[in-house]
Amino acid sequence: MEVTLQNLTKKFPSRDRKKREEVTAVSDFTFKIPDGKLIALLGPSGCGKSTTLNLISGLQKPTSGKIFFGEDDVTGLPPEKRGIGLVFQNYALYPHLTVQQNIMFPLENLKGKEKLTREKMLEKAQAAAKLVQIDELMERKPGELSGGQQQRVAIARALVKMPRVLLMDEPLSNLDARLRLQTREEIRRIQRETGITTIFVTHDQEEAMSISDMIVVMKEGVLQQIGRPQEVYDSPANLFVAKFLGTPPINVFRGQVRDGWLYLGTEAVLEAKGIGNREVYAGIRPEGFRLQKDGPFGCALRGVEVMGRDVSVICQSEASLDPQIRAIIDSESTVDPQAPVVRFGLNPRKVLLFDRETEERILEG
Ligand code: ADP
Ligand code: MG
């Protein structure tokens, strides 16, 4: 089911009684979520992700704007009429009911034409449980399950009616690191198998990058960029997006473009063809540095860290905004950890320039 947001806006009265002004949690969102895809709403805490999801589910009413599921305008419909499945961070299972009863619960409430026989309900519950691989645990109570298993029950419950749209708000946040990885792969698999359009809220960029077809990056209620994960990583619209995606994060420098070259400090480090003289921020991805004996960019060497496959060179530069620069080099190359200075060549595709004032990306002319 394609989901369309049209000029969607949600304002809240200020929580601070002394302040009058409203909080705009979601500001004029217009975009389409394609049918059958998994998309992530990504941004730091408070940027409006849950509010956006609650508007799509119908738990909250927009201040203005519209929501369509396919051709249907659902803006005025209550949640139970929208055909959605919801999964939250805290699994919200009924503790006194078994797994089977929990999964069946949404079916028990169907009325009139939609009412199902008990047999049919059991069949659907079984199918949903199988999909999330908890069909062996049907007689247990939630208290007898691990966090990961409880979240699977919650997902099965959200799927049992075969919703038009599946909405998940930070569904992995209560799980430990290993289970998070495993469960996110599961969610991806289930989404592929069912083909249900899924909207997944997270503040974790790696999680978003790893499972979604598309990410929507948000900041303070304002949409920053929509695109395929790799596209947004390689070609961020602004400095905020560039900094929010990637671990280790992008290294940011104050720089100048002069006569077709990018300068960091006094060194001309890279050609910047077609860009007029101006002050910039230069973002260099950790993987954009290459050790090079007479390389154009020199930094004070502070240390070398080996972590599994990666070798990180930690260094400093006057031009850097952050106290340390982290360059990831291939593990075959070696750095003399005693050397005072390390010199780099830069991969032009990994060097991104931003306007010093607006922080918007500058594209080469
Ligand atoms: P996220 O899920 O990205 O952390 P939210 O959507 O929960 O963000 O919140 C976005 C903004 O709206 C925040 O500034 C938050 O304080 C505010 N907000 C959310 N819900 C309410 C509410 N019921 N009343 C007032 N302000 C709210
Ligand atoms: Mg939230």
CSV table of C-alpha atoms and ligand atoms in Angstrom, one decimal:
chain,number,residue,atom,x,y,z
A,1,MET,CA,0.0,0.0,0.0
A,2,GLU,CA,1.5,3.3,-1.0
A,3,VAL,CA,1.3,5.9,1.7
A,4,THR,CA,1.3,9.6,0.8
A,5,LEU,CA,1.8,12.5,3.3
A,6,GLN,CA,0.6,15.8,2.0
A,7,ASN,CA,1.7,19.0,3.7
A,8,LEU,CA,1.4,17.1,7.0
A,9,THR,CA,1.9,19.3,10.1
A,10,LYS,CA,1.5,18.7,13.8
A,11,LYS,CA,1.8,21.4,16.4
A,12,PHE,CA,1.6,21.0,20.1
A,13,PRO,CA,1.0,23.6,22.8
A,14,SER,CA,4.3,24.3,24.6
A,15,ARG,CA,4.9,21.9,27.5
A,16,ASP,CA,6.5,24.8,29.4
A,17,ARG,CA,3.6,26.8,30.7
A,18,LYS,CA,5.6,30.0,30.8
A,19,LYS,CA,6.4,29.9,27.2
A,20,ARG,CA,3.6,30.6,24.8
A,21,GLU,CA,4.9,29.4,21.5
A,22,GLU,CA,3.9,26.1,20.1
A,23,VAL,CA,6.2,23.2,19.3
A,24,THR,CA,6.0,22.2,15.6
A,25,ALA,CA,6.7,18.5,15.9
A,26,VAL,CA,6.1,17.8,12.2
A,27,SER,CA,6.4,20.6,9.7
A,28,ASP,CA,4.8,20.4,6.3
A,29,PHE,CA,5.8,16.9,5.3
A,30,THR,CA,5.1,16.0,1.8
A,31,PHE,CA,6.4,12.7,0.5
A,32,LYS,CA,5.4,9.2,-0.8
A,33,ILE,CA,6.2,5.9,0.8
A,34,PRO,CA,6.2,3.4,-2.1
A,35,ASP,CA,4.1,0.2,-1.9
A,36,GLY,CA,5.8,-2.8,-0.4
A,37,LYS,CA,8.9,-1.1,0.8
A,38,LEU,CA,10.5,-0.8,4.2
A,39,ILE,CA,11.3,2.8,5.1
A,40,ALA,CA,13.0,4.2,8.2
A,41,LEU,CA,12.2,7.5,9.8
A,42,LEU,CA,15.5,8.5,11.2
A,43,GLY,CA,16.7,11.4,13.4
A,44,PRO,CA,17.8,12.4,16.9
A,45,SER,CA,15.4,12.2,19.8
A,46,GLY,CA,12.7,14.8,19.6
A,47,CYS,CA,12.8,15.3,15.9
A,48,GLY,CA,9.2,14.2,15.4
A,49,LYS,CA,9.5,10.6,14.4
A,50,SER,CA,6.9,9.2,16.8
A,51,THR,CA,4.6,12.0,16.0
A,52,THR,CA,4.8,11.3,12.3
A,53,LEU,CA,4.1,7.6,13.0
A,54,ASN,CA,1.2,8.5,15.3
A,55,LEU,CA,-0.3,10.7,12.6
A,56,ILE,CA,0.0,7.8,10.0
A,57,SER,CA,-1.6,5.4,12.5
A,58,GLY,CA,-4.4,7.8,13.5
A,59,LEU,CA,-3.4,7.9,17.2
A,60,GLN,CA,-2.9,11.6,16.7
A,61,LYS,CA,-4.7,14.1,14.5
A,62,PRO,CA,-2.7,16.5,12.3
A,63,THR,CA,-3.0,20.2,12.7
A,64,SER,CA,-3.2,20.4,9.0
A,65,GLY,CA,-2.4,18.3,5.9
A,66,LYS,CA,-3.6,14.9,4.7
A,67,ILE,CA,-2.7,11.3,4.7
A,68,PHE,CA,-3.6,8.8,1.9
A,69,PHE,CA,-3.3,5.0,1.8
A,70,GLY,CA,-3.3,4.3,-1.9
A,71,GLU,CA,-6.2,6.5,-3.2
A,72,ASP,CA,-8.0,6.5,0.2
A,73,ASP,CA,-7.9,9.7,2.2
A,74,VAL,CA,-7.5,8.2,5.7
A,75,THR,CA,-6.9,11.6,7.5
A,76,GLY,CA,-10.3,11.5,9.3
A,77,LEU,CA,-10.3,7.7,10.0
A,78,PRO,CA,-9.8,6.3,13.5
A,79,PRO,CA,-6.8,3.9,13.9
A,80,GLU,CA,-9.0,0.7,13.8
A,81,LYS,CA,-10.4,1.7,10.4
A,82,ARG,CA,-7.0,2.2,8.8
A,83,GLY,CA,-5.9,-1.3,8.5
A,84,ILE,CA,-2.6,-0.8,10.3
A,85,GLY,CA,-0.4,-3.0,12.6
A,86,LEU,CA,1.5,-1.3,15.4
A,87,VAL,CA,4.7,-2.4,17.2
A,88,PHE,CA,6.2,-0.3,20.0
A,89,GLN,CA,9.4,-0.3,21.9
A,90,ASN,CA,7.8,-1.8,25.0
A,91,TYR,CA,6.1,-4.9,23.6
A,92,ALA,CA,2.8,-4.2,25.5
A,93,LEU,CA,1.7,-7.8,25.7
A,94,TYR,CA,-1.0,-8.9,28.0
A,95,PRO,CA,0.9,-10.7,30.8
A,96,HIS,CA,-1.9,-13.0,31.9
A,97,LEU,CA,-2.6,-14.3,28.3
A,98,THR,CA,-0.6,-16.9,26.5
A,99,VAL,CA,1.4,-16.2,23.4
A,100,GLN,CA,-1.5,-17.6,21.3
A,101,GLN,CA,-4.1,-15.5,23.1
A,102,ASN,CA,-2.0,-12.4,22.7
A,103,ILE,CA,-1.6,-13.0,18.9
A,104,MET,CA,-5.3,-13.8,18.5
A,105,PHE,CA,-6.4,-10.8,20.5
A,106,PRO,CA,-7.0,-8.4,17.6
A,107,LEU,CA,-9.1,-11.0,15.8
A,108,GLU,CA,-11.4,-11.5,18.8
A,109,ASN,CA,-12.6,-8.0,18.5
A,110,LEU,CA,-13.7,-8.2,14.9
A,111,LYS,CA,-17.4,-7.6,14.6
A,112,GLY,CA,-20.2,-8.2,12.1
A,113,LYS,CA,-19.1,-9.4,8.7
A,114,GLU,CA,-15.5,-9.6,9.7
A,115,LYS,CA,-16.2,-11.9,12.7
A,116,LEU,CA,-14.1,-15.1,12.4
A,117,THR,CA,-14.8,-18.6,13.7
A,118,ARG,CA,-12.5,-19.8,16.5
A,119,GLU,CA,-10.9,-22.3,14.1
A,120,LYS,CA,-10.1,-19.6,11.6
A,121,MET,CA,-8.6,-17.4,14.3
A,122,LEU,CA,-6.4,-20.2,15.5
A,123,GLU,CA,-5.2,-20.8,12.0
A,124,LYS,CA,-4.3,-17.2,11.4
A,125,ALA,CA,-2.6,-16.9,14.8
A,126,GLN,CA,-0.6,-20.0,13.9
A,127,ALA,CA,0.4,-18.6,10.5
A,128,ALA,CA,1.6,-15.3,12.1
A,129,ALA,CA,3.5,-17.1,14.8
A,130,LYS,CA,5.2,-19.2,12.2
A,131,LEU,CA,6.2,-16.2,10.2
A,132,VAL,CA,8.1,-14.8,13.2
A,133,GLN,CA,9.3,-18.3,14.3
A,134,ILE,CA,7.6,-18.5,17.7
A,135,ASP,CA,5.1,-21.2,16.8
A,136,GLU,CA,6.7,-23.5,19.3
A,137,LEU,CA,6.0,-21.2,22.2
A,138,MET,CA,2.2,-20.7,21.8
A,139,GLU,CA,1.3,-21.9,25.3
A,140,ARG,CA,3.8,-19.8,27.2
A,141,LYS,CA,3.0,-16.5,29.0
A,142,PRO,CA,5.1,-13.4,28.1
A,143,GLY,CA,6.9,-13.6,31.4
A,144,GLU,CA,8.4,-16.9,30.3
A,145,LEU,CA,9.9,-15.4,27.2
A,146,SER,CA,13.1,-13.4,26.4
A,147,GLY,CA,12.8,-9.8,25.3
A,148,GLY,CA,13.5,-10.8,21.7
A,149,GLN,CA,10.8,-13.5,21.8
A,150,GLN,CA,8.3,-11.0,23.4
A,151,GLN,CA,9.0,-8.6,20.6
A,152,ARG,CA,8.3,-11.3,18.0
A,153,VAL,CA,5.0,-12.0,19.7
A,154,ALA,CA,4.2,-8.3,19.4
A,155,ILE,CA,5.1,-8.4,15.7
A,156,ALA,CA,3.0,-11.5,15.1
A,157,ARG,CA,0.1,-9.7,16.8
A,158,ALA,CA,0.6,-6.7,14.6
A,159,LEU,CA,0.6,-9.0,11.5
A,160,VAL,CA,-2.3,-11.3,12.3
A,161,LYS,CA,-4.9,-9.2,10.5
A,162,MET,CA,-2.5,-8.7,7.5
A,163,PRO,CA,-2.4,-4.9,7.9
A,164,ARG,CA,-2.1,-2.6,4.9
A,165,VAL,CA,0.7,-0.8,6.6
A,166,LEU,CA,3.0,-2.0,9.4
A,167,LEU,CA,4.2,0.8,11.8
A,168,MET,CA,7.1,0.2,14.2
A,169,ASP,CA,8.3,2.7,16.7
A,170,GLU,CA,11.9,1.9,17.9
A,171,PRO,CA,11.0,-1.8,18.1
A,172,LEU,CA,14.5,-2.9,18.9
A,173,SER,CA,15.5,-0.3,21.5
A,174,ASN,CA,14.8,-2.6,24.5
A,175,LEU,CA,16.9,-5.5,23.2
A,176,ASP,CA,20.6,-6.1,23.9
A,177,ALA,CA,23.1,-5.6,21.1
A,178,ARG,CA,23.2,-9.1,19.7
A,179,LEU,CA,19.4,-9.5,19.7
A,180,ARG,CA,19.0,-6.2,18.1
A,181,LEU,CA,21.1,-7.3,15.1
A,182,GLN,CA,19.3,-10.6,14.9
A,183,THR,CA,15.8,-9.1,15.3
A,184,ARG,CA,16.4,-6.4,12.7
A,185,GLU,CA,17.4,-9.1,10.1
A,186,GLU,CA,14.2,-10.9,11.1
A,187,ILE,CA,12.1,-7.8,10.5
A,188,ARG,CA,13.7,-7.4,7.1
A,189,ARG,CA,12.9,-11.0,6.2
A,190,ILE,CA,9.3,-10.8,7.4
A,191,GLN,CA,8.8,-7.6,5.5
A,192,ARG,CA,10.2,-9.1,2.3
A,193,GLU,CA,8.1,-12.3,2.8
A,194,THR,CA,4.8,-10.4,3.4
A,195,GLY,CA,5.5,-7.4,1.2
A,196,ILE,CA,3.7,-5.2,3.7
A,197,THR,CA,4.6,-1.5,3.4
A,198,THR,CA,6.5,-0.9,6.7
A,199,ILE,CA,7.5,2.3,8.4
A,200,PHE,CA,10.2,1.8,10.9
A,201,VAL,CA,11.2,4.6,13.4
A,202,THR,CA,14.7,4.6,14.8
A,203,HIS,CA,17.3,7.1,16.1
A,204,ASP,CA,20.1,4.6,15.2
A,205,GLN,CA,21.5,5.4,11.8
A,206,GLU,CA,23.2,2.1,11.4
A,207,GLU,CA,20.0,0.2,12.0
A,208,ALA,CA,18.2,2.4,9.5
A,209,MET,CA,20.9,2.1,6.9
A,210,SER,CA,21.1,-1.7,7.3
A,211,ILE,CA,17.5,-2.7,6.8
A,212,SER,CA,15.6,0.0,4.9
A,213,ASP,CA,14.9,0.5,1.2
A,214,MET,CA,14.6,4.2,1.9
A,215,ILE,CA,15.4,6.5,4.8
A,216,VAL,CA,13.8,9.7,5.7
A,217,VAL,CA,16.2,11.9,7.7
A,218,MET,CA,14.5,14.5,10.0
A,219,LYS,CA,15.7,17.2,12.3
A,220,GLU,CA,13.5,19.3,14.6
A,221,GLY,CA,10.3,18.5,12.8
A,222,VAL,CA,11.8,19.3,9.4
A,223,LEU,CA,12.5,16.8,6.6
A,224,GLN,CA,16.1,16.9,5.6
A,225,GLN,CA,16.5,14.3,2.9
A,226,ILE,CA,14.8,11.1,1.5
A,227,GLY,CA,16.6,8.5,-0.4
A,228,ARG,CA,18.2,5.1,-0.6
A,229,PRO,CA,20.6,4.6,2.3
A,230,GLN,CA,23.7,4.6,0.2
A,231,GLU,CA,22.5,7.6,-1.8
A,232,VAL,CA,22.0,9.6,1.3
A,233,TYR,CA,25.3,8.5,2.7
A,234,ASP,CA,27.3,9.3,-0.4
A,235,SER,CA,25.4,12.5,-1.3
A,236,PRO,CA,24.0,14.1,1.9
A,237,ALA,CA,21.9,17.3,1.3
A,238,ASN,CA,23.5,19.2,4.2
A,239,LEU,CA,26.1,19.0,7.0
A,240,PHE,CA,23.6,17.7,9.5
A,241,VAL,CA,22.7,14.7,7.3
A,242,ALA,CA,26.4,14.1,6.6
A,243,LYS,CA,27.2,14.1,10.3
A,244,PHE,CA,24.2,12.0,11.3
A,245,LEU,CA,25.1,9.1,9.0
A,246,GLY,CA,28.2,7.0,9.3
A,247,THR,CA,30.3,5.3,12.0
A,248,PRO,CA,32.9,6.5,12.7
A,249,PRO,CA,31.4,9.9,11.8
A,250,ILE,CA,32.5,12.1,9.1
A,251,ASN,CA,35.5,14.4,10.0
A,252,VAL,CA,34.6,18.1,9.6
A,253,PHE,CA,37.1,20.9,8.8
A,254,ARG,CA,37.0,24.6,8.2
A,255,GLY,CA,38.2,25.2,4.7
A,256,GLN,CA,38.5,27.6,1.9
A,257,VAL,CA,38.1,27.2,-1.8
A,258,ARG,CA,40.7,29.4,-3.6
A,259,ASP,CA,41.4,29.4,-7.3
A,260,GLY,CA,39.9,26.0,-7.8
A,261,TRP,CA,41.5,24.3,-4.9
A,262,LEU,CA,40.3,23.3,-1.5
A,263,TYR,CA,42.5,24.5,1.3
A,264,LEU,CA,42.6,23.1,4.8
A,265,GLY,CA,44.8,25.5,6.8
A,266,THR,CA,47.6,26.5,4.4
A,267,GLU,CA,47.6,23.3,2.4
A,268,ALA,CA,45.9,22.9,-0.9
A,269,VAL,CA,44.6,19.4,-0.4
A,270,LEU,CA,42.3,18.7,-3.3
A,271,GLU,CA,41.1,20.2,-6.6
A,272,ALA,CA,37.7,21.9,-6.3
A,273,LYS,CA,36.9,22.5,-9.9
A,274,GLY,CA,34.0,24.8,-10.8
A,275,ILE,CA,33.6,26.2,-7.3
A,276,GLY,CA,34.1,29.9,-6.7
A,277,ASN,CA,36.3,31.3,-3.9
A,278,ARG,CA,34.4,30.9,-0.6
A,279,GLU,CA,34.5,29.7,2.9
A,280,VAL,CA,33.4,26.1,3.3
A,281,TYR,CA,33.1,23.2,5.7
A,282,ALA,CA,34.8,20.2,4.3
A,283,GLY,CA,33.6,16.8,5.5
A,284,ILE,CA,35.9,13.9,4.9
A,285,ARG,CA,34.6,10.4,5.5
A,286,PRO,CA,37.0,8.2,7.6
A,287,GLU,CA,37.5,5.9,4.5
A,288,GLY,CA,38.4,8.9,2.3
A,289,PHE,CA,42.0,9.2,3.6
A,290,ARG,CA,44.8,7.3,1.9
A,291,LEU,CA,48.3,7.1,3.4
A,292,GLN,CA,50.7,8.9,1.0
A,293,LYS,CA,54.2,9.8,1.7
A,294,ASP,CA,54.2,13.2,0.0
A,295,GLY,CA,50.4,13.5,0.3
A,296,PRO,CA,48.9,17.0,0.2
A,297,PHE,CA,47.3,16.8,3.7
A,298,GLY,CA,49.4,16.6,6.8
A,299,CYS,CA,48.1,16.0,10.3
A,300,ALA,CA,49.8,15.5,13.7
A,301,LEU,CA,49.8,11.8,14.5
A,302,ARG,CA,48.2,10.9,17.8
A,303,GLY,CA,47.8,7.1,17.6
A,304,VAL,CA,47.0,4.1,15.7
A,305,GLU,CA,44.1,1.7,16.6
A,306,VAL,CA,43.6,-1.7,15.3
A,307,MET,CA,40.0,-3.0,15.6
A,308,GLY,CA,39.4,-6.2,13.8
A,309,ARG,CA,39.8,-5.6,10.1
A,310,ASP,CA,40.1,-1.8,10.5
A,311,VAL,CA,43.1,0.3,11.2
A,312,SER,CA,42.3,3.7,12.4
A,313,VAL,CA,44.8,6.5,12.3
A,314,ILE,CA,44.0,9.1,15.0
A,315,CYS,CA,45.3,12.5,14.3
A,316,GLN,CA,44.8,16.3,14.8
A,317,SER,CA,44.7,19.3,12.6
A,318,GLU,CA,44.2,23.0,13.3
A,319,ALA,CA,41.5,23.0,10.6
A,320,SER,CA,39.4,20.3,12.3
A,321,LEU,CA,36.2,21.2,14.1
A,322,ASP,CA,36.5,18.1,16.3
A,323,PRO,CA,39.4,17.5,18.7
A,324,GLN,CA,40.4,14.4,16.8
A,325,ILE,CA,40.4,13.1,13.2
A,326,ARG,CA,39.8,9.5,12.5
A,327,ALA,CA,41.0,8.0,9.3
A,328,ILE,CA,40.4,4.4,8.4
A,329,ILE,CA,43.0,2.9,6.2
A,330,ASP,CA,43.4,-0.6,4.8
A,331,SER,CA,45.0,-3.0,7.1
A,332,GLU,CA,47.8,-3.8,4.7
A,333,SER,CA,49.3,-0.3,5.0
A,334,THR,CA,51.5,0.6,8.0
A,335,VAL,CA,52.0,3.7,9.9
A,336,ASP,CA,55.0,4.4,12.1
A,337,PRO,CA,53.3,5.2,15.4
A,338,GLN,CA,56.3,7.3,16.5
A,339,ALA,CA,56.2,9.6,13.5
A,340,PRO,CA,55.1,13.1,14.4
A,341,VAL,CA,53.2,13.8,11.2
A,342,VAL,CA,51.2,11.6,8.9
A,343,ARG,CA,50.4,12.6,5.3
A,344,PHE,CA,47.3,11.7,3.4
A,345,GLY,CA,45.9,11.8,-0.1
A,346,LEU,CA,42.2,12.2,-0.3
A,347,ASN,CA,39.5,10.3,-2.3
A,348,PRO,CA,37.5,13.1,-4.0
A,349,ARG,CA,34.3,11.1,-3.8
A,350,LYS,CA,34.6,11.0,0.0
A,351,VAL,CA,35.2,14.8,0.4
A,352,LEU,CA,32.0,16.8,0.7
A,353,LEU,CA,31.8,20.5,0.8
A,354,PHE,CA,29.2,22.6,2.6
A,355,ASP,CA,28.4,26.3,2.6
A,356,ARG,CA,29.7,27.9,5.8
A,357,GLU,CA,26.5,29.9,6.4
A,358,THR,CA,23.6,27.6,5.3
A,359,GLU,CA,25.5,24.3,5.8
A,360,GLU,CA,23.9,23.1,2.5
A,361,ARG,CA,26.0,20.8,0.3
A,362,ILE,CA,28.0,22.6,-2.5
A,363,LEU,CA,28.0,20.6,-5.7
A,364,GLU,CA,30.9,20.9,-8.1
A,365,GLY,CA,30.1,23.0,-11.1
B,1,ADP,P1,10.9,11.5,18.4
B,1,ADP,O1,10.0,10.4,18.4
B,1,ADP,O2,11.6,11.8,17.2
B,1,ADP,O3,11.8,11.5,19.6
B,1,ADP,P2,8.5,13.1,19.1
B,1,ADP,O4,7.7,12.9,17.9
B,1,ADP,O5,8.1,12.2,20.2
B,1,ADP,O6,10.0,12.9,18.7
B,1,ADP,O7,8.4,14.6,19.5
B,1,ADP,C1,8.7,15.7,18.7
B,1,ADP,C2,8.5,17.0,19.4
B,1,ADP,O8,7.2,17.2,19.8
B,1,ADP,C3,9.4,17.1,20.7
B,1,ADP,O9,9.8,18.4,20.8
B,1,ADP,C4,8.4,16.7,21.8
B,1,ADP,O10,8.7,17.3,23.0
B,1,ADP,C5,7.1,17.3,21.2
B,1,ADP,N1,5.9,16.6,21.6
B,1,ADP,C6,5.6,15.3,21.3
B,1,ADP,N2,4.4,14.9,21.9
B,1,ADP,C7,3.9,16.0,22.5
B,1,ADP,C8,2.8,16.3,23.3
B,1,ADP,N3,1.8,15.4,23.5
B,1,ADP,N4,2.6,17.5,23.8
B,1,ADP,C9,3.6,18.5,23.6
B,1,ADP,N5,4.7,18.3,22.9
B,1,ADP,C10,4.9,17.1,22.4
B,2,MG,MG,9.9,8.6,19.6
